[in-house]
Amino acid sequence: MASRRVGVIGAGYVGLTSAACLAHLGHDVVCVEKETSKVDLLAAGVVPIAEPRLEELVRQGLANGRLRFTTTRERLASAEVVLLCLPTPMGRDGAADLYALESIMPTLASILAPGCVLVTKSTVPVGTAGRIAELLRRPDVPVVSNPEFLREGHAVQDFLSPDRIVVGSAAPEAATRVAELYTGTKAPVLRTGTASAELAKYASNAFLAMKLSYVNVLAELCERVGADITDVSRTMGLDERIGPLFLVPGPGWGGSCLPKDTSALLNAADAAGVDFELLRATVRANARQQAMIVRKIRDAVAGSSAGSLQGIRIGLLGLTFKAGTDDLRDSPAIAIAEELAAQGALLTAYDPRVPATGNRGLPRIHVVDDPYLVAKDAVAVVLLTEWPEFRELDWAQLAAVTDRAVVIDTRNLLTDETLGGTGFTHIGVGTPISADS
Ligand code: UGA
């Protein structure tokens, strides 16, 4: 495998993971980040985000000299490939905001070496490669689309053992140079046009969102007709055409990617005159799911879905948008907590990755560092994030300190084995209520 000189712009979770993993695969990587404090930390081998193995790979790269961090963009001048890993947040109109990418082009135009390949790695709308080429005005620098498919909490694993790599380009040599960066991963490489590669990323995330909204609505139907979503989804998942993953109902899907990407794809479809009703319904169903969970909680603690939550003490287990991350962005747990607080509930929360100190901008949630404090005098405990360690709690001890031993398990994480003999009434999503006595 040819070792390349690679530049990475941006040290967020995509940029940092890409830089550390490419160095691990044998390339010579310089990662440019504008925040001096972050560069200082990274250069000292300290990784500010929680990603398994990432710190180990960063330290390895620093030690063997294959990975460097800098704020100086001019260091990209010797790169043969430069990856753009800048944020593309949701703009006010729901479309992706490309400001960070576009505004850097004049600088890059004057720095990049002749024949360097410029790669869009972060999620960008269809047409962005062309737009970048226009802004760059460097016909000798081909622009290639090579979107990432990294899950938070599994980013290193997903980079080094991906299901697939897509390289979109009209320039075959540039595409080959990008594809060869991944030789060490053994993943299948799909070579496409730029529009297909750009769209494939949105299409994948939107499809996952659709699968989740489908299973969430199906869970509601299960409750109405006396079926159990666990059995229904297990049956569905054994069909190879459907697959078992992304079939667990929850409090709604969230995070920094699925909500932003479904919205951007809807926006792109609208702009192209395509009525993507299926995706619109997917997004609507997600908002409804959070409202449904709030109703379920009201039902359980106030006796009816119209009952008042004023002054009622509720304990929350989990705040991050999923387990395995410390990310609170677009977390359904937070949205649900905010709604409960708005209705007057008194909330105490525990999350293994959210420290009690500081409360991270959550003024209406009393965050504690002991899960047993969450249950103290609570009328109900609501499990919002599927942290496996919640299964290991001493549920009998939790029951002993609650006001009423009721758990609303929005992730269907707890089992009869966990709760049997503890006195807890278990209310899941799409499953029959089981009362332990
Ligand atoms: C997602 C995609 O899975 C990655 O492939 C993609 O690269 C990434 O976005 C991105 O665009 O950068 P991520 O945002 O880390 O990754 O989160 P997921 O693991 O996809 O989970 C999304 C949401 O679905 C979470 O709220 C999670 O709790 C929920 N979920 C997932 C369920 O409710 N049930 C499931 O069975 C699975």
Coordinates of C-alpha atoms and ligand atoms in Angstrom, one line a residue:
M1 CA 0.0 0.0 0.0
A2 CA 1.3 3.4 -0.9
S3 CA 1.7 5.7 2.1
R4 CA 0.3 9.1 1.3
R5 CA 0.7 12.6 2.7
V6 CA -2.8 13.3 3.9
G7 CA -4.2 16.6 5.3
V8 CA -7.4 16.6 7.4
I9 CA -9.3 19.8 8.0
G10 CA -11.3 19.8 11.3
A11 CA -10.7 17.8 14.5
G12 CA -14.3 17.0 15.4
Y13 CA -15.3 13.4 15.7
V14 CA -15.2 12.7 11.9
G15 CA -11.9 14.6 11.4
L16 CA -10.1 13.3 14.4
T17 CA -11.2 9.7 13.8
S18 CA -10.2 9.9 10.1
A19 CA -6.8 11.5 11.0
A20 CA -6.0 8.9 13.7
C21 CA -7.2 5.9 11.7
L22 CA -5.4 7.0 8.5
A23 CA -2.1 7.4 10.5
H24 CA -2.8 4.0 12.0
L25 CA -3.1 2.6 8.4
G26 CA 0.3 3.9 7.6
H27 CA -0.3 7.4 6.1
D28 CA 1.5 10.6 7.1
V29 CA -1.2 12.8 8.4
V30 CA -1.4 16.5 9.4
C31 CA -4.7 17.5 11.0
V32 CA -5.5 21.2 10.9
E33 CA -7.9 22.6 13.5
K34 CA -8.6 26.3 14.1
E35 CA -9.1 26.0 17.9
T36 CA -5.7 26.4 19.6
S37 CA -6.8 24.9 22.9
K38 CA -8.0 21.7 21.1
V39 CA -4.8 21.5 19.1
D40 CA -2.8 21.8 22.4
L41 CA -4.7 19.0 24.0
L42 CA -4.5 16.7 21.0
A43 CA -0.8 17.4 20.6
A44 CA -0.4 16.3 24.2
G45 CA -2.3 13.1 23.4
V46 CA -5.5 14.1 25.2
V47 CA -8.7 13.4 23.2
P48 CA -11.6 15.6 24.2
I49 CA -14.4 13.2 23.0
A50 CA -15.4 9.8 24.3
E51 CA -14.6 7.4 21.5
P52 CA -13.3 3.9 22.3
R53 CA -9.6 3.4 21.1
L54 CA -9.4 6.9 19.7
E55 CA -7.0 8.2 22.3
E56 CA -4.8 5.1 21.9
L57 CA -4.5 5.7 18.2
V58 CA -3.9 9.4 18.6
R59 CA -1.0 8.7 21.0
Q60 CA 0.3 5.9 18.7
G61 CA 0.3 8.4 15.8
L62 CA 2.0 11.1 17.8
A63 CA 4.6 8.7 19.1
N64 CA 5.6 7.2 15.7
G65 CA 5.4 10.7 14.0
R66 CA 2.7 9.8 11.5
L67 CA 0.1 12.2 13.1
R68 CA 0.5 15.9 13.8
F69 CA -1.9 18.6 14.9
T70 CA -1.6 22.2 14.0
T71 CA -3.6 25.5 13.6
T72 CA -1.5 26.4 10.5
R73 CA -3.3 25.7 7.3
E74 CA -0.2 26.3 5.3
R75 CA 1.0 22.9 6.5
L76 CA -1.4 21.4 4.0
A77 CA 0.8 22.5 1.2
S78 CA 2.6 19.2 0.9
A79 CA -0.5 17.0 1.1
E80 CA -1.4 14.7 -1.8
V81 CA -5.0 14.3 -0.4
V82 CA -6.9 16.7 1.8
L83 CA -10.1 15.6 3.6
L84 CA -12.7 18.2 4.5
C85 CA -14.2 17.3 7.8
L86 CA -16.0 20.5 8.8
P87 CA -19.4 20.7 10.3
T88 CA -22.5 21.0 8.0
P89 CA -25.2 21.8 10.6
M90 CA -28.9 22.2 9.9
G91 CA -29.5 25.8 8.6
R92 CA -32.6 27.8 9.5
D93 CA -34.5 26.5 6.4
G94 CA -33.7 22.8 7.3
A95 CA -31.1 22.6 4.5
A96 CA -27.4 21.9 5.3
D97 CA -25.4 25.0 6.2
L98 CA -22.2 24.9 4.1
Y99 CA -20.7 28.1 5.4
A100 CA -17.7 26.4 7.1
L101 CA -16.8 24.5 3.9
E102 CA -17.3 27.3 1.5
S103 CA -15.6 30.0 3.4
I104 CA -12.3 28.0 3.6
M105 CA -12.0 27.6 -0.2
P106 CA -10.1 30.9 -1.0
T107 CA -7.5 30.0 1.5
L108 CA -7.2 26.4 0.2
A109 CA -7.0 27.6 -3.4
S110 CA -3.8 29.4 -2.6
I111 CA -2.3 26.6 -0.4
L112 CA -2.9 23.2 -2.1
A113 CA -0.2 21.7 -4.2
P114 CA -0.8 21.1 -7.9
G115 CA -2.6 17.8 -8.4
C116 CA -3.7 17.5 -4.8
V117 CA -7.1 15.7 -4.4
L118 CA -9.7 17.5 -2.2
V119 CA -12.2 15.1 -0.5
T120 CA -15.6 15.9 1.1
K121 CA -15.8 13.6 4.1
S122 CA -18.4 15.2 6.2
T123 CA -22.0 14.9 5.1
V124 CA -22.8 17.3 2.2
P125 CA -25.8 17.8 0.0
V126 CA -25.8 16.6 -3.6
G127 CA -23.9 19.1 -5.8
T128 CA -21.4 20.2 -3.2
A129 CA -18.4 18.7 -5.0
G130 CA -19.3 20.8 -8.0
R131 CA -19.9 23.9 -5.9
I132 CA -16.5 23.4 -4.2
A133 CA -14.7 23.0 -7.5
E134 CA -16.3 26.3 -8.7
L135 CA -15.3 28.2 -5.5
L136 CA -11.8 26.7 -5.6
R137 CA -11.1 27.6 -9.2
R138 CA -8.2 25.1 -9.3
P139 CA -8.9 22.8 -12.3
D140 CA -5.7 20.9 -11.3
V141 CA -7.3 19.9 -8.0
P142 CA -10.1 17.2 -8.4
V143 CA -12.9 17.2 -5.8
V144 CA -14.0 13.7 -4.7
S145 CA -16.9 12.7 -2.5
N146 CA -16.1 10.1 0.1
P147 CA -18.7 10.3 2.9
E148 CA -18.2 8.9 6.3
F149 CA -20.4 6.3 7.9
L150 CA -19.2 6.5 11.4
R151 CA -21.5 5.9 14.4
E152 CA -20.7 7.8 17.5
G153 CA -19.3 5.5 20.1
H154 CA -18.1 3.1 17.3
A155 CA -16.2 5.6 15.1
V156 CA -12.8 3.9 15.1
Q157 CA -14.3 0.4 14.6
D158 CA -16.5 1.8 11.7
F159 CA -13.5 3.5 10.1
L160 CA -11.2 0.5 10.3
S161 CA -13.8 -2.2 9.5
P162 CA -16.4 -0.5 7.4
D163 CA -19.3 -2.3 5.6
R164 CA -18.4 -0.3 2.5
I165 CA -16.5 2.7 1.2
V166 CA -18.0 4.9 -1.5
V167 CA -15.8 7.1 -3.6
G168 CA -17.6 9.5 -6.0
S169 CA -15.6 11.3 -8.7
A170 CA -15.5 12.1 -12.4
A171 CA -11.7 11.8 -12.3
P172 CA -10.6 8.1 -12.2
E173 CA -7.1 8.8 -11.0
A174 CA -8.2 10.9 -8.2
A175 CA -10.8 8.3 -7.2
T176 CA -8.1 5.6 -7.2
R177 CA -5.8 7.7 -4.9
V178 CA -8.7 8.1 -2.4
A179 CA -9.7 4.5 -2.6
E180 CA -6.1 3.4 -1.9
L181 CA -6.1 5.3 1.4
Y182 CA -8.3 2.5 2.7
T183 CA -6.3 -0.5 1.3
G184 CA -5.6 -1.7 4.9
T185 CA -9.4 -2.0 5.7
K186 CA -10.3 -4.7 3.2
A187 CA -13.8 -3.1 2.7
P188 CA -15.6 -3.2 -0.6
V189 CA -15.1 0.1 -2.5
L190 CA -17.9 1.4 -4.6
R191 CA -16.8 3.9 -7.3
T192 CA -19.6 6.2 -8.4
G193 CA -20.3 9.7 -9.7
T194 CA -20.1 12.5 -7.1
A195 CA -23.9 13.0 -6.9
S196 CA -24.5 9.3 -6.1
A197 CA -21.8 9.3 -3.4
E198 CA -23.2 12.4 -1.8
L199 CA -26.8 11.2 -2.0
A200 CA -25.9 7.6 -0.7
K201 CA -24.9 9.1 2.7
Y202 CA -28.2 10.9 3.2
A203 CA -30.1 7.9 1.7
S204 CA -28.6 5.6 4.3
N205 CA -29.3 7.8 7.3
A206 CA -32.8 8.6 6.2
F207 CA -33.5 4.9 5.6
L208 CA -32.3 4.1 9.2
A209 CA -34.6 6.8 10.5
M210 CA -37.5 5.4 8.5
K211 CA -36.8 1.9 9.9
L212 CA -36.9 3.4 13.4
S213 CA -40.1 5.4 12.9
Y214 CA -41.7 2.3 11.5
V215 CA -40.8 0.2 14.5
N216 CA -41.9 2.9 16.9
V217 CA -45.3 3.2 15.4
L218 CA -45.6 -0.5 15.2
A219 CA -44.9 -0.7 18.9
E220 CA -47.8 1.6 19.5
L221 CA -50.0 -0.7 17.4
C222 CA -48.7 -3.7 19.5
E223 CA -49.9 -2.0 22.7
R224 CA -53.4 -1.4 21.2
V225 CA -53.9 -4.9 19.9
G226 CA -52.2 -6.9 22.6
A227 CA -49.1 -7.9 20.6
D228 CA -45.5 -7.7 21.8
I229 CA -43.0 -5.7 19.7
T230 CA -40.1 -7.8 20.9
D231 CA -41.6 -10.9 19.3
V232 CA -42.8 -9.0 16.2
S233 CA -39.5 -7.4 15.5
R234 CA -37.5 -10.6 16.2
T235 CA -39.7 -12.3 13.6
M236 CA -39.1 -9.5 11.2
G237 CA -35.4 -9.3 11.8
L238 CA -34.8 -13.0 10.9
D239 CA -35.8 -12.2 7.4
E240 CA -32.5 -11.4 5.7
R241 CA -34.1 -8.8 3.6
I242 CA -35.1 -6.8 6.7
G243 CA -32.3 -7.6 9.1
P244 CA -32.3 -7.5 12.9
L245 CA -30.6 -4.1 13.5
F246 CA -32.4 -0.8 14.1
L247 CA -35.6 -2.6 15.2
V248 CA -35.6 -1.7 18.8
P249 CA -38.3 0.9 19.6
G250 CA -37.3 3.9 21.8
P251 CA -38.2 7.4 22.8
G252 CA -37.6 8.6 19.2
W253 CA -34.4 8.8 17.2
G254 CA -32.0 11.7 17.7
G255 CA -28.3 12.7 17.8
S256 CA -26.3 15.0 15.7
C257 CA -26.9 13.2 12.4
L258 CA -30.3 11.5 11.8
P259 CA -32.5 14.6 12.5
K260 CA -30.2 16.9 10.5
D261 CA -29.8 14.5 7.6
T262 CA -33.5 13.6 7.2
S263 CA -34.3 17.3 7.2
A264 CA -31.6 18.1 4.6
L265 CA -32.8 15.2 2.4
L266 CA -36.4 16.4 2.6
N267 CA -35.2 19.9 1.7
A268 CA -33.2 18.6 -1.3
A269 CA -36.2 16.5 -2.5
D270 CA -38.4 19.6 -2.3
A271 CA -35.9 21.6 -4.2
A272 CA -35.8 18.9 -6.9
G273 CA -39.6 18.8 -7.1
V274 CA -39.8 15.3 -5.6
D275 CA -42.6 14.6 -3.1
F276 CA -40.8 12.5 -0.5
E277 CA -44.0 11.9 1.6
L278 CA -42.5 8.8 3.1
L279 CA -39.6 10.7 4.7
R280 CA -41.9 13.5 5.8
A281 CA -44.0 11.0 7.6
T282 CA -40.9 9.5 9.1
V283 CA -40.0 12.8 10.7
R284 CA -43.5 13.5 11.8
A285 CA -43.7 10.1 13.5
N286 CA -40.6 10.9 15.4
A287 CA -42.1 14.0 16.9
R288 CA -45.2 12.0 17.7
Q289 CA -43.1 9.3 19.4
Q290 CA -41.7 11.8 22.0
A291 CA -45.2 13.1 22.7
M292 CA -46.4 9.6 23.0
I293 CA -43.7 8.8 25.6
V294 CA -44.7 11.9 27.6
R295 CA -48.3 10.8 27.5
K296 CA -47.3 7.3 28.7
I297 CA -45.4 8.8 31.6
R298 CA -48.4 11.0 32.5
D299 CA -50.7 8.0 32.3
A300 CA -48.4 6.1 34.7
V301 CA -47.8 8.8 37.3
A302 CA -51.0 10.9 37.2
G303 CA -53.5 8.1 36.5
S304 CA -54.5 9.3 33.1
S305 CA -52.9 10.9 30.0
A306 CA -54.7 14.1 30.9
G307 CA -53.5 14.2 34.5
S308 CA -51.3 16.9 35.9
L309 CA -47.5 16.5 36.6
Q310 CA -47.3 19.6 38.7
G311 CA -44.9 19.0 41.6
I312 CA -44.6 15.3 40.8
R313 CA -41.2 13.8 41.4
I314 CA -39.8 11.7 38.5
G315 CA -36.4 10.1 38.3
L316 CA -34.6 9.8 34.9
L317 CA -32.1 7.2 33.9
G318 CA -30.1 8.3 30.9
L319 CA -29.7 11.7 29.1
T320 CA -27.5 11.0 26.1
F321 CA -29.1 10.4 22.8
K322 CA -27.9 6.8 22.9
A323 CA -25.6 4.6 25.0
G324 CA -21.9 4.6 24.4
T325 CA -21.6 8.4 23.9
D326 CA -21.5 11.5 26.0
D327 CA -23.4 13.5 23.3
L328 CA -26.5 15.3 24.4
R329 CA -27.1 16.9 21.0
D330 CA -30.7 16.4 19.8
S331 CA -31.2 13.8 22.5
P332 CA -34.8 12.6 22.7
A333 CA -34.1 12.1 26.5
I334 CA -33.5 15.8 26.9
A335 CA -36.5 16.7 24.8
I336 CA -38.8 14.5 26.9
A337 CA -37.3 15.8 30.1
E338 CA -37.8 19.4 29.0
E339 CA -41.5 18.6 28.2
L340 CA -42.0 16.9 31.6
A341 CA -40.3 19.9 33.4
A342 CA -42.5 22.3 31.4
Q343 CA -45.5 20.5 32.7
G344 CA -44.3 21.0 36.3
A345 CA -42.6 17.6 37.1
L346 CA -39.6 17.7 39.4
L347 CA -36.8 15.9 37.7
T348 CA -33.7 14.1 39.0
A349 CA -31.5 12.4 36.5
Y350 CA -28.5 10.2 36.3
D351 CA -26.4 9.4 33.3
P352 CA -23.0 7.5 33.4
R353 CA -21.5 10.1 31.0
V354 CA -23.1 13.3 32.3
P355 CA -21.3 14.7 35.4
A356 CA -23.4 16.1 38.2
T357 CA -21.4 19.2 38.3
G358 CA -22.2 21.9 35.9
N359 CA -25.4 20.4 34.6
R360 CA -24.3 21.1 31.0
G361 CA -27.0 23.7 30.3
L362 CA -29.8 21.6 31.8
P363 CA -31.3 24.1 34.3
R364 CA -34.5 22.2 34.9
I365 CA -32.9 18.8 35.5
H366 CA -31.2 18.0 38.8
V367 CA -28.3 15.8 37.6
V368 CA -26.8 13.5 40.2
D369 CA -23.9 11.1 40.2
D370 CA -25.6 8.3 41.9
P371 CA -28.4 6.3 40.2
Y372 CA -30.0 5.4 43.5
L373 CA -30.7 9.1 44.2
V374 CA -32.8 9.3 41.1
A375 CA -35.3 6.9 42.6
K376 CA -35.5 8.5 46.0
D377 CA -39.1 9.5 46.6
A378 CA -39.9 9.3 42.9
V379 CA -43.4 8.4 41.8
A380 CA -41.8 6.8 38.7
V381 CA -38.4 6.1 37.2
V382 CA -38.1 6.7 33.5
L383 CA -35.3 4.9 31.6
L384 CA -34.4 7.0 28.6
T385 CA -31.0 5.8 27.4
E386 CA -30.1 2.1 26.9
W387 CA -27.0 2.1 29.0
P388 CA -26.4 -1.7 29.7
E389 CA -25.3 -0.9 33.3
F390 CA -28.8 0.1 34.1
R391 CA -29.6 -3.6 34.0
E392 CA -27.0 -4.2 36.7
L393 CA -28.6 -1.8 39.2
D394 CA -30.0 -3.2 42.4
W395 CA -33.6 -2.7 41.4
A396 CA -34.8 -4.0 44.8
Q397 CA -32.9 -1.2 46.4
L398 CA -34.3 1.3 43.9
A399 CA -37.8 0.1 44.7
A400 CA -37.1 0.5 48.5
V401 CA -36.5 4.2 48.1
T402 CA -39.1 5.1 45.5
D403 CA -42.5 6.5 46.5
R404 CA -44.1 4.1 44.0
A405 CA -42.1 1.4 42.3
V406 CA -43.0 2.1 38.6
V407 CA -40.4 2.1 35.8
I408 CA -41.2 3.4 32.3
D409 CA -38.6 1.7 30.2
T410 CA -38.6 3.6 26.9
R411 CA -35.8 1.3 25.5
N412 CA -37.2 -2.1 26.5
L413 CA -33.9 -2.7 28.2
L414 CA -35.1 -4.3 31.4
T415 CA -36.1 -7.9 31.6
D416 CA -38.2 -10.0 33.9
E417 CA -34.9 -11.4 35.3
T418 CA -33.8 -7.9 36.2
L419 CA -37.0 -6.8 37.8
G420 CA -38.5 -10.1 39.1
G421 CA -39.1 -10.0 42.8
T422 CA -38.2 -6.3 43.2
G423 CA -41.8 -5.1 43.3
F424 CA -41.4 -2.9 40.2
T425 CA -44.2 -2.5 37.7
H426 CA -42.5 -2.5 34.3
I427 CA -44.0 -0.4 31.5
G428 CA -42.2 -0.8 28.3
V429 CA -42.8 0.4 24.7
G430 CA -45.0 -2.0 22.7
T431 CA -44.8 -4.7 25.3
P432 CA -47.4 -5.9 27.9
I433 CA -47.2 -4.2 31.3
S434 CA -45.8 -6.5 33.8
A435 CA -46.6 -5.9 37.5
D436 CA -44.3 -7.6 40.0
S437 CA -45.9 -8.3 43.3
Ligands
UGA1 C1 -25.7 7.7 12.5 C2 -25.5 6.5 11.5 O1 -25.9 5.3 12.2 C3 -24.0 6.4 11.0 O2 -23.9 5.3 10.1 C4 -23.7 7.7 10.4 O3 -22.3 7.7 9.9 C5 -23.8 8.8 11.4 O4 -25.2 8.9 11.9 C6 -23.4 10.1 10.8 O5 -24.1 10.6 9.9 O6 -22.3 10.7 11.1 P1 -25.2 8.1 15.1 O7 -25.7 9.4 14.9 O8 -24.0 7.9 15.9 O9 -24.9 7.4 13.7 O10 -26.4 7.3 15.8 P2 -27.1 5.8 15.6 O11 -26.3 4.8 16.2 O12 -27.5 5.7 14.1 O13 -28.5 6.1 16.4 C7 -29.4 7.1 16.0 C8 -30.6 7.1 16.9 O14 -31.4 5.9 16.7 C9 -30.3 7.2 18.4 O15 -31.2 8.1 19.0 C10 -30.6 5.7 18.8 O16 -30.9 5.7 20.2 C11 -31.7 5.4 18.0 N1 -31.9 3.9 17.8 C12 -31.0 3.1 17.2 C13 -33.1 3.3 18.3 O17 -34.0 4.0 18.9 N2 -33.3 1.9 18.1 C14 -32.4 1.2 17.5 O18 -32.6 -0.1 17.4 C15 -31.2 1.8 17.0

